[in-house]
């Protein structure tokens, strides 16, 4: 293997000289003519040994141009580091039967010195041949033959260097990067066409001039000083690194560049090179991205990130601020009734109205779908806050004229002040949000300022959040399970996993007591991951007991959908417990659907395509439109228990159930009804076309240990 690798490398090195098959060259012929004269032989050759052929680059005294490698004396020379000498070939066991010896050529004497390049590769040989035998070939003669071989190698190396320089020169002339080379004094010695295009100077105008001509005048002295240090032997801290600088064109305009420098020892001493390209477009793109990162794409206002940075700056400089948390009253109804296009136009009009009302008195931001925030001043100003809030609420009594509609939108406002209510940014925002929540609970279209009663609510909320953290640390979460059946015969078609909190003091708590807070808590992701794994573990355990459960559904938190690793988490849990993707059904809520961005949708689509079922929970109770439903890759709709409860009592509920079932059929989706408590509801749902359901009629949610109901249904 080593021999094969060495031969492969030798042949690759030989190819780099591009000599095989080429015609005569005076420099080589002069060497062989000199060799013939020095050693008084009729024949002297420069032989290059390829894979199957020996090519004679110069052949003084013979018309032979090439031979098979097997017929070459020089092939033997390749294996040696010193000259090979054959005094009388017919009596040498290695060559006496060789065709060049027994044939018309009549070779008797041969001496060859290997051609060895700087990398140690044996490329061929410089050899002398005579038809007369010799009895001696002195050490001086051997040394002289080696010297001639070295001359031949030197000629070959110059050729290779010339090829490389021509290749580099050609590359430099067509490459899109500006390439500049200077000497140790900083004078330009090379300037490629891309440099001319970039800076406007022709090569004839810059060769020999200081490279400082492309540097703005205010930076030239510093550049020249640094250049002198490097030229004097100091190590350049910029060598091999990319740096961004300002350069100047021939017309005097400045622009940003990225430059990568290098230095080397050239024929005339130290040389410096730089590759340069214009990064004007990149800088513009970065500014656009920076703008997008801090501004809302729809309205052009600051987004949540931009607002937080502005508020943080304000608090850092003044330790005081007045903020208004603003929520739109009635926007969701408009969005659901007239569609997202009208809703987006309305948000843009609202942003314009805010901007016009505030003029230069505050910084307005859109921090959520229909949520806005206002940094009014960088000081605590109760009077200004109340006056501004009253003015905004009054201004929103005037409807918006859009798409031929009079759209009436109100606003609710919560006020927080630093340092009166909080000194920390997040605490201040939380207090403003609590004040906003109080305004919404008061009926909306009004303002509330954070006060003592709200402080009590905040303390209770913070204490509750601490309990959630402790519950997670102690493992107080538990899954309960409720069957889903086929309504025609009560056959088990699946199970829904429901989260419970086994509280140390208060006992078993349902989601109604903790879910709203848990969804926005830092432990939500950790709890959600546990739910996925525990659900898979329980399903696998049931199947080991011989209980056939077709699939299990579970709700996830919004934070899991935006984590970017939901697919990996689910596939890992399935694999760990020996389950398949179609064993799982994810139940997504309207909150997740309405907030779905491209990342969430792509994650849901990938899960659906892998075989995971996706159910839309409580469909029909909120603001999700049919257009939204068409974008989300659901496989089943869940009819909310409120419609099931009113079946037989209100015609509206029966009409809604019938419409959902028809919609599902047209979209090739399954339907399951929740909250079925008696057989009359089951029969009505069957008549309306709903084929599956869950509720107390079939079984209450119970722990995984207590599954007697499951044994009956899954038998």
XYZ file of C-alpha atoms in Angstrom:
715
model
C 0.000 0.000 0.000
C 2.865 2.378 0.880
C 4.601 1.645 -2.431
C 1.390 2.315 -4.339
C 0.868 5.607 -2.507
C 4.486 6.675 -3.142
C 4.206 5.894 -6.868
C 0.910 7.787 -7.069
C 2.517 10.829 -5.460
C 5.579 10.555 -7.757
C 3.416 10.494 -10.882
C 1.353 13.448 -9.608
C 4.562 15.418 -9.028
C 5.778 14.565 -12.548
C 2.489 15.805 -14.036
C 2.925 19.177 -12.310
C 5.833 19.969 -14.670
C 3.663 19.358 -17.797
C 6.668 17.966 -19.739
C 5.516 14.521 -20.876
C 4.913 14.558 -24.634
C 6.371 18.046 -25.141
C 8.857 18.868 -27.912
C 12.561 19.842 -27.812
C 13.713 22.765 -25.708
C 17.096 24.476 -26.107
C 17.880 24.593 -22.384
C 17.519 20.811 -22.048
C 19.383 20.100 -25.312
C 22.307 22.223 -24.122
C 22.571 20.054 -21.000
C 22.610 16.758 -22.949
C 25.085 18.139 -25.510
C 27.357 19.158 -22.643
C 26.996 15.720 -21.069
C 27.995 13.980 -24.278
C 31.068 16.178 -24.588
C 32.130 15.955 -20.929
C 31.968 12.160 -20.757
C 33.000 11.480 -24.378
C 29.928 9.365 -25.140
C 27.771 9.368 -28.270
C 24.448 9.545 -26.413
C 23.167 11.678 -23.507
C 19.479 11.869 -22.575
C 17.104 13.459 -20.082
C 14.545 10.780 -19.360
C 11.191 11.280 -17.562
C 9.589 8.004 -16.465
C 5.808 7.975 -16.515
C 3.333 5.288 -15.553
C 3.876 3.157 -18.666
C 6.248 5.196 -20.824
C 9.684 6.758 -20.696
C 9.676 10.159 -22.390
C 13.001 11.567 -23.563
C 12.725 15.323 -23.054
C 16.200 15.700 -24.665
C 18.050 12.973 -26.602
C 21.464 13.989 -27.897
C 22.932 11.424 -30.300
C 19.752 9.394 -30.939
C 16.393 9.887 -32.643
C 14.619 7.885 -29.985
C 11.814 9.962 -28.336
C 10.127 7.470 -26.037
C 10.088 3.836 -25.027
C 8.016 1.555 -22.906
C 8.921 1.858 -19.265
C 9.881 -1.812 -19.201
C 12.593 -1.147 -21.829
C 14.113 1.734 -19.887
C 17.431 1.542 -18.081
C 16.359 4.747 -16.333
C 13.472 2.966 -14.620
C 16.138 1.214 -12.544
C 17.746 4.538 -11.731
C 14.454 5.720 -10.145
C 15.006 3.300 -7.268
C 18.353 4.839 -6.343
C 19.577 8.059 -4.739
C 23.043 7.830 -6.323
C 24.015 7.357 -9.989
C 23.535 3.896 -11.477
C 26.583 2.684 -13.473
C 26.608 -0.360 -15.811
C 30.174 -0.942 -17.096
C 29.366 -3.713 -19.593
C 25.714 -4.519 -20.046
C 26.083 -7.939 -21.818
C 27.828 -9.366 -18.753
C 25.527 -7.681 -16.191
C 22.841 -10.201 -15.076
C 20.276 -7.381 -14.847
C 20.623 -6.216 -18.448
C 22.281 -8.923 -20.583
C 18.939 -10.018 -22.047
C 17.630 -6.464 -22.457
C 16.496 -5.623 -26.044
C 18.567 -2.426 -26.005
C 21.611 -4.607 -25.326
C 20.952 -7.587 -27.587
C 19.346 -5.561 -30.375
C 20.542 -3.026 -32.941
C 21.183 -0.326 -30.303
C 24.015 -2.436 -28.869
C 24.222 -0.648 -25.535
C 27.344 -1.615 -23.573
C 27.898 1.229 -21.099
C 25.241 3.150 -19.133
C 25.449 5.702 -16.334
C 22.411 7.548 -15.017
C 21.846 10.058 -12.199
C 18.279 10.264 -10.803
C 16.316 13.479 -11.270
C 15.118 14.210 -7.711
C 13.062 17.326 -7.008
C 12.929 19.338 -3.770
C 10.058 17.217 -2.451
C 12.149 14.062 -2.866
C 10.217 12.621 -5.805
C 12.260 10.604 -8.381
C 11.050 11.868 -11.749
C 13.511 10.283 -14.172
C 17.222 10.362 -14.916
C 19.978 12.155 -16.772
C 21.929 9.327 -18.445
C 24.897 8.748 -20.765
C 25.179 5.728 -23.092
C 28.040 4.207 -25.107
C 28.348 1.232 -27.435
C 31.736 0.523 -25.878
C 32.245 -0.962 -22.407
C 34.178 0.833 -19.691
C 36.207 -0.548 -16.863
C 35.880 2.443 -14.564
C 33.722 5.493 -13.744
C 35.367 7.616 -11.062
C 33.813 9.322 -8.064
C 34.495 12.696 -9.693
C 32.664 11.586 -12.823
C 29.733 10.346 -10.749
C 29.587 13.681 -8.950
C 29.726 15.557 -12.238
C 26.888 13.437 -13.633
C 24.840 14.284 -10.522
C 25.586 17.968 -11.037
C 24.218 17.782 -14.586
C 21.081 16.109 -13.238
C 20.715 19.009 -10.773
C 20.978 21.494 -13.649
C 18.188 19.626 -15.460
C 16.027 19.693 -12.303
C 16.647 23.457 -11.927
C 15.413 24.039 -15.485
C 12.343 21.918 -14.755
C 11.589 23.837 -11.545
C 11.779 27.166 -13.372
C 9.267 25.836 -15.869
C 6.915 24.703 -13.082
C 7.226 28.051 -11.322
C 6.469 29.825 -14.581
C 3.386 27.662 -15.108
C 2.245 28.432 -11.587
C 2.858 32.142 -11.991
C 0.955 32.195 -15.277
C -1.900 30.273 -13.656
C -1.935 32.613 -10.669
C -1.710 35.626 -12.969
C -4.586 34.335 -15.076
C -6.616 33.620 -11.964
C -5.844 37.062 -10.562
C -7.009 38.673 -13.796
C -10.415 36.954 -13.839
C -11.212 36.687 -10.136
C -13.824 39.098 -8.817
C -11.731 40.027 -5.783
C -9.352 42.950 -5.964
C -5.770 41.702 -5.468
C -2.984 44.120 -4.538
C 0.686 43.370 -3.842
C 3.213 45.803 -2.412
C 6.913 45.694 -1.633
C 8.436 46.218 1.813
C 8.190 50.007 1.355
C 4.468 49.848 0.702
C 4.777 50.594 -3.025
C 2.260 48.812 -5.240
C 3.823 46.119 -7.463
C 0.667 44.299 -8.639
C -2.851 45.571 -9.337
C -5.380 43.239 -10.973
C -8.384 44.224 -13.149
C -10.805 43.780 -10.228
C -8.777 46.362 -8.278
C -9.137 48.769 -11.200
C -12.910 48.199 -11.240
C -13.174 48.635 -7.490
C -10.990 51.717 -6.998
C -11.068 53.340 -10.454
C -7.263 53.500 -10.929
C -5.653 51.774 -13.935
C -2.551 49.628 -13.169
C -0.297 52.142 -14.952
C -1.539 54.869 -12.592
C -0.735 53.016 -9.355
C 2.256 50.709 -9.931
C 5.143 52.121 -7.909
C 2.935 54.447 -5.868
C 2.247 54.071 -2.092
C -0.709 51.859 -1.241
C -2.008 54.669 1.002
C -3.724 56.126 -2.044
C -6.702 53.776 -1.385
C -6.847 54.786 2.300
C -8.761 57.882 3.469
C -6.335 60.659 4.351
C -7.290 60.734 8.045
C -6.063 57.120 8.449
C -2.889 57.285 6.313
C -0.397 58.271 9.006
C -1.480 55.419 11.292
C -1.373 52.933 8.395
C 2.100 54.023 7.310
C 3.439 53.663 10.867
C 2.027 50.155 11.179
C 3.438 49.197 7.787
C 6.933 50.296 8.796
C 6.816 48.158 11.955
C 5.901 45.031 10.023
C 8.500 45.726 7.339
C 11.092 46.093 10.124
C 10.367 42.575 11.332
C 7.475 42.982 13.747
C 4.711 40.380 13.498
C 1.547 41.671 11.877
C -1.537 41.099 14.001
C -3.675 41.340 10.857
C -1.870 38.686 8.799
C -4.266 35.932 7.800
C -7.268 37.737 9.300
C -10.202 39.448 7.655
C -10.750 43.043 8.712
C -13.359 45.600 7.730
C -12.071 49.058 6.809
C -13.018 52.217 4.981
C -11.391 52.738 1.558
C -11.423 55.601 -0.931
C -11.974 55.477 -4.692
C -10.242 57.559 -7.349
C -13.150 60.035 -7.319
C -12.770 60.540 -3.557
C -15.859 58.614 -2.464
C -15.444 56.375 0.570
C -16.913 52.900 0.934
C -16.571 49.875 3.276
C -14.283 46.993 2.323
C -13.294 43.637 3.755
C -9.571 42.935 3.437
C -7.480 39.838 4.109
C -3.722 40.377 4.306
C -0.674 38.113 3.971
C 3.095 38.542 3.815
C 5.881 36.408 2.375
C 9.514 36.500 1.359
C 9.744 37.176 -2.371
C 12.704 37.493 -4.758
C 13.224 41.136 -3.776
C 12.535 40.715 -0.060
C 9.369 40.956 2.031
C 6.147 41.400 0.036
C 2.646 42.129 1.234
C -0.591 41.088 -0.435
C -4.234 41.865 0.169
C -7.481 40.554 -1.255
C -10.257 43.099 -1.063
C -13.951 43.191 -1.827
C -16.636 45.830 -1.528
C -19.060 45.126 1.341
C -21.397 48.061 0.710
C -24.320 45.733 -0.089
C -23.576 43.603 2.961
C -23.545 46.649 5.210
C -26.861 47.787 3.721
C -28.285 44.296 4.220
C -27.045 44.275 7.810
C -28.714 47.632 8.403
C -31.952 46.266 6.938
C -31.702 43.178 9.141
C -30.927 45.360 12.145
C -34.009 47.417 11.341
C -36.139 44.281 10.947
C -34.785 42.894 14.214
C -35.992 45.976 16.065
C -39.068 46.990 14.068
C -42.411 45.412 13.288
C -42.546 44.470 9.597
C -46.258 45.276 9.233
C -46.495 48.685 10.898
C -42.908 49.926 10.873
C -43.108 50.631 14.609
C -40.568 49.302 17.075
C -41.149 45.655 17.965
C -40.868 44.081 21.421
C -37.082 43.796 21.169
C -36.655 47.382 20.025
C -38.988 48.670 22.728
C -37.172 46.758 25.467
C -33.828 48.168 24.322
C -35.213 51.716 24.269
C -36.735 51.266 27.733
C -33.540 49.704 29.072
C -31.551 52.676 27.767
C -33.995 55.058 29.394
C -33.828 53.308 32.768
C -30.048 53.055 32.572
C -29.613 56.782 32.001
C -32.429 58.237 34.102
C -33.565 55.410 36.445
C -37.103 56.549 35.692
C -39.728 55.949 33.014
C -43.445 56.132 32.317
C -44.891 53.353 30.163
C -48.353 52.533 28.870
C -49.331 48.962 27.970
C -52.077 49.154 25.329
C -54.453 46.456 24.077
C -56.973 46.806 21.249
C -60.622 46.154 22.153
C -62.577 44.401 19.413
C -59.710 43.737 17.031
C -60.049 39.945 17.041
C -63.709 40.210 16.046
C -62.784 42.457 13.109
C -59.964 40.130 12.078
C -62.224 37.075 12.214
C -65.145 38.740 10.456
C -63.330 40.517 7.626
C -60.162 38.434 7.295
C -56.450 38.969 7.827
C -56.004 41.386 4.931
C -58.434 43.890 6.478
C -56.972 43.151 9.908
C -53.459 43.960 8.700
C -54.651 47.187 7.071
C -56.377 48.136 10.306
C -53.184 47.585 12.309
C -51.299 49.826 9.894
C -53.951 52.530 10.242
C -53.822 52.217 14.030
C -50.030 52.629 13.961
C -50.421 55.807 11.904
C -53.014 57.175 14.334
C -50.751 56.464 17.317
C -47.815 58.160 15.601
C -49.860 61.225 14.678
C -51.311 61.577 18.186
C -48.002 61.205 19.973
C -45.875 63.281 17.604
C -42.554 63.651 19.474
C -43.943 62.983 22.968
C -43.265 59.250 23.159
C -41.993 56.039 21.593
C -44.710 53.650 20.399
C -44.131 49.951 19.653
C -46.182 46.982 18.506
C -45.223 44.230 20.937
C -47.773 41.570 19.962
C -50.648 40.776 17.616
C -52.976 43.478 18.955
C -50.733 44.728 21.751
C -48.855 48.027 21.782
C -46.576 49.735 24.280
C -45.713 53.392 24.775
C -42.630 54.821 26.438
C -44.020 58.209 27.304
C -41.125 59.870 29.141
C -37.851 58.993 30.803
C -39.213 60.203 34.154
C -42.076 59.261 36.457
C -44.974 61.489 35.509
C -48.388 60.392 36.773
C -50.192 63.455 35.422
C -48.692 63.153 31.926
C -49.465 59.433 31.866
C -53.142 59.924 32.734
C -53.546 62.821 30.300
C -51.929 60.884 27.477
C -54.009 57.757 28.172
C -57.232 59.788 28.233
C -56.317 61.493 24.966
C -55.592 58.150 23.261
C -58.819 56.525 24.486
C -60.825 59.506 23.262
C -59.092 59.506 19.876
C -60.047 55.848 19.337
C -63.729 56.679 19.644
C -63.483 57.785 16.020
C -63.952 54.737 13.720
C -61.502 53.679 11.023
C -62.670 53.855 7.402
C -61.222 50.781 5.666
C -62.354 48.673 2.695
C -65.764 50.322 2.730
C -66.309 49.543 6.401
C -66.562 51.679 9.529
C -64.430 49.731 11.981
C -64.853 50.684 15.615
C -61.831 49.793 17.740
C -61.281 50.799 21.336
C -58.192 50.581 23.505
C -57.477 49.562 27.092
C -54.428 50.997 28.834
C -52.331 49.923 31.809
C -49.853 52.404 33.309
C -46.585 51.614 35.078
C -44.000 54.059 36.382
C -40.397 53.639 37.449
C -39.152 53.833 40.088
C -42.558 54.183 41.871
C -43.874 50.778 40.802
C -40.617 49.000 39.910
C -36.974 49.724 39.164
C -36.280 46.642 37.034
C -37.302 46.582 33.349
C -39.149 43.254 33.458
C -40.862 44.126 36.722
C -42.020 47.443 35.288
C -43.446 45.766 32.191
C -45.180 43.155 34.346
C -46.819 45.829 36.475
C -48.027 47.711 33.409
C -49.456 44.446 32.055
C -51.268 43.787 35.322
C -52.748 47.284 35.179
C -53.822 46.590 31.590
C -55.461 43.337 32.696
C -57.388 45.286 35.324
C -58.569 47.708 32.625
C -59.736 44.785 30.471
C -61.581 43.219 33.405
C -63.294 46.568 34.022
C -64.878 46.303 30.586
C -62.132 47.795 28.422
C -61.882 51.204 26.748
C -60.452 52.617 29.945
C -57.153 53.042 31.793
C -55.839 51.682 35.045
C -52.651 52.493 36.900
C -50.766 49.902 38.897
C -51.806 50.237 42.562
C -51.780 48.461 45.921
C -54.550 45.899 45.155
C -52.745 44.947 41.959
C -49.518 44.660 43.945
C -51.264 42.063 46.101
C -52.313 40.144 42.987
C -48.754 40.337 41.720
C -47.368 38.937 44.966
C -49.840 36.079 44.775
C -48.889 35.386 41.158
C -45.165 35.400 41.945
C -45.741 33.049 44.879
C -47.777 30.764 42.617
C -44.985 30.780 40.033
C -42.555 29.705 42.758
C -44.908 26.820 43.592
C -44.898 25.740 39.934
C -41.119 25.661 39.955
C -41.049 23.599 43.159
C -43.720 21.257 41.752
C -41.493 20.565 38.774
C -38.468 19.959 40.971
C -40.437 17.562 43.192
C -42.102 15.702 40.313
C -45.652 16.612 41.385
C -46.986 16.499 37.816
C -49.138 13.535 36.851
C -50.935 12.398 33.712
C -54.545 11.231 33.765
C -56.103 9.453 30.801
C -59.561 9.554 29.214
C -60.756 7.153 26.497
C -61.839 8.195 23.011
C -64.351 5.805 21.430
C -66.218 5.062 18.233
C -69.758 6.291 18.955
C -71.504 3.507 17.053
C -70.205 0.660 19.252
C -68.059 2.285 21.996
C -64.892 0.628 20.609
C -61.675 2.238 21.867
C -59.951 4.371 19.196
C -57.532 6.305 21.397
C -56.744 7.923 24.720
C -56.163 11.565 25.633
C -53.476 12.360 28.212
C -54.506 15.160 30.598
C -52.115 17.017 32.921
C -52.831 17.174 36.655
C -50.931 18.752 39.552
C -50.707 16.574 42.640
C -50.232 19.525 45.019
C -48.662 18.760 48.369
C -51.211 20.825 50.360
C -54.218 21.192 48.040
C -54.318 17.727 46.524
C -55.099 16.998 42.879
C -55.532 20.178 40.815
C -57.008 20.397 37.302
C -55.523 22.612 34.534
C -58.106 25.330 35.179
C -56.202 26.289 38.345
C -52.680 26.413 36.951
C -52.520 26.133 33.150
C -52.739 29.852 32.300
C -49.750 30.626 34.531
C -47.801 27.487 33.655
C -47.982 28.204 29.905
C -45.873 31.354 30.339
C -43.600 29.997 33.085
C -39.943 29.124 32.535
C -40.663 25.475 33.478
C -43.280 25.070 30.717
C -40.776 23.549 28.295
C -39.437 21.144 30.922
C -42.959 20.026 31.909
C -43.972 19.670 28.264
C -40.960 17.464 27.532
C -41.822 15.295 30.538
C -45.417 14.952 29.259
C -44.171 13.630 25.900
C -41.880 11.048 27.481
C -44.354 9.964 30.188
C -47.144 9.534 27.655
C -44.905 7.303 25.500
C -43.779 5.314 28.547
C -47.367 4.692 29.672
C -48.564 3.653 26.224
C -45.673 1.196 25.874
C -46.399 -0.202 29.366
C -50.064 -0.780 28.515
C -49.158 -2.594 25.335
C -46.758 -4.854 27.238
C -49.751 -5.795 29.419
C -51.659 -6.759 26.273
C -53.927 -3.708 26.264
C -54.481 -2.452 22.722
C -54.539 1.356 22.668
C -54.429 2.609 19.038
C -53.032 6.066 19.836
C -52.750 8.699 22.524
C -53.388 12.431 22.290
C -51.799 15.174 24.375
C -51.645 18.954 24.527
C -48.304 20.753 24.315
C -47.275 24.239 25.361
C -46.655 26.994 22.808
C -42.998 27.246 23.893
C -42.401 23.686 22.632
C -43.563 24.582 19.143
C -41.164 27.514 18.876
C -38.211 25.691 20.452
C -37.008 24.411 17.068
C -36.399 20.880 18.398
C -39.954 19.548 18.845
C -39.493 16.954 16.089
C -36.268 15.721 17.687
C -37.876 15.538 21.144
C -40.857 13.538 19.885
C -38.837 11.168 17.692
C -36.429 10.567 20.592
C -39.284 9.667 22.982
C -40.931 7.386 20.416
C -37.667 5.587 19.727
C -36.823 5.247 23.422
C -40.120 3.453 24.131
C -40.394 1.466 20.897
C -43.350 3.379 19.444
C -44.228 4.667 15.983
C -45.211 8.238 14.950
C -48.840 7.201 14.284
C -49.128 6.171 17.942
C -49.171 9.872 18.864
C -51.691 12.675 18.346
C -50.707 16.257 19.177
C -53.568 18.543 20.152
C -52.941 22.161 19.160
C -54.925 25.055 20.553
C -56.184 28.187 18.860
C -53.415 30.192 20.548
C -50.782 28.104 18.780
C -52.671 28.226 15.477
C -53.071 32.003 15.480
C -49.428 32.582 16.432
C -48.014 30.042 13.975
C -45.115 31.355 11.956
C -43.156 29.576 9.224
C -40.995 27.729 11.766
C -44.003 26.376 13.682
C -45.869 25.439 10.507
C -42.870 23.664 9.012
C -42.431 21.727 12.267
C -46.100 20.685 12.261
C -45.955 19.678 8.599
C -42.840 17.572 9.200
C -44.518 15.831 12.148
C -47.706 15.218 10.152
C -45.708 13.839 7.218
C -43.836 11.478 9.556
C -47.152 9.948 10.648
C -47.959 11.924 13.821
C -51.664 12.852 14.053
C -52.519 16.508 14.731
C -55.858 17.542 16.230
C -57.294 21.060 16.447
C -58.649 21.290 20.013
C -61.875 23.189 20.839
C -62.458 24.127 17.200
C -65.138 26.767 16.685
C -64.845 28.519 20.050
C -62.433 31.305 19.121
C -61.243 33.476 16.281
C -59.410 30.999 14.039
C -60.746 31.471 10.528
C -61.262 28.849 7.828
C -58.298 30.350 5.976
C -56.145 29.703 9.042
C -57.417 26.124 9.237
C -56.376 25.586 5.621
C -52.782 26.502 6.456
C -52.353 24.211 9.471
C -51.680 20.500 8.764
C -54.382 19.065 11.065
C -55.753 15.543 10.742
C -58.678 15.841 13.173
C -61.047 18.500 14.557
C -62.255 18.348 18.159
C -65.751 19.726 18.816
C -65.796 21.670 22.075
C -67.866 20.366 24.983
C -69.902 23.604 25.079
C -71.573 22.692 21.760
C -72.144 19.099 22.877
C -73.678 20.237 26.186
C -76.260 22.375 24.406
C -77.314 19.726 21.868
C -81.096 19.363 22.075
C -81.374 22.692 23.885
C -80.251 25.285 21.338
C -80.535 24.973 17.547
C -77.319 26.977 17.175
C -75.228 24.222 18.793
C -76.676 21.548 16.548
C -76.042 23.748 13.492
C -72.431 24.355 14.554
C -71.764 20.639 15.126
C -73.298 19.792 11.763
C -71.187 22.484 10.058
C -67.956 21.272 11.685
C -68.671 17.678 10.645
C -69.400 18.760 7.051
C -66.274 20.903 6.972
C -64.157 18.017 8.260
C -65.534 15.648 5.636
C -64.807 18.098 2.834
C -61.231 18.462 4.114
C -60.870 14.685 4.704
C -60.394 15.188 8.434
C -61.582 13.092 11.364
C -63.899 14.567 14.023
C -64.134 13.810 17.743
C -66.648 15.414 20.129
C -65.687 16.225 23.714
C -67.810 16.256 26.869
C -70.337 13.520 26.012
C -72.180 12.782 29.278
C -75.288 10.826 28.268
C -76.499 8.475 25.573
C -78.874 11.071 24.117
C -75.888 13.266 23.220
C -74.100 10.274 21.697
C -77.088 9.450 19.478
C -77.551 13.078 18.368
C -73.861 13.273 17.420
C -74.158 10.056 15.415
C -77.181 11.446 13.523
C -75.167 14.591 12.744
C -72.357 12.486 11.283
C -69.847 12.629 14.162
C -68.352 9.159 14.495
C -66.118 9.435 17.592
C -66.096 11.135 20.977
C -65.006 11.229 24.600
C -66.599 12.189 27.901
C -67.879 10.930 31.239
C -70.297 8.592 29.428
C -67.324 6.422 28.450
C -64.971 7.127 31.321
C -63.624 9.876 33.557
C -59.945 10.807 33.431
C -58.009 8.437 35.706
C -54.361 7.733 36.456
C -52.332 5.254 34.438
C -52.409 2.770 37.297
C -56.225 2.723 37.550
C -57.156 1.434 34.104
C -59.998 -0.996 34.677
C -62.029 1.014 32.163
C -59.238 0.529 29.677
C -59.244 -3.228 30.176
C -62.947 -3.280 29.324
C -62.675 -1.020 26.259
C -59.417 -2.467 24.918
C -60.308 -6.100 25.501
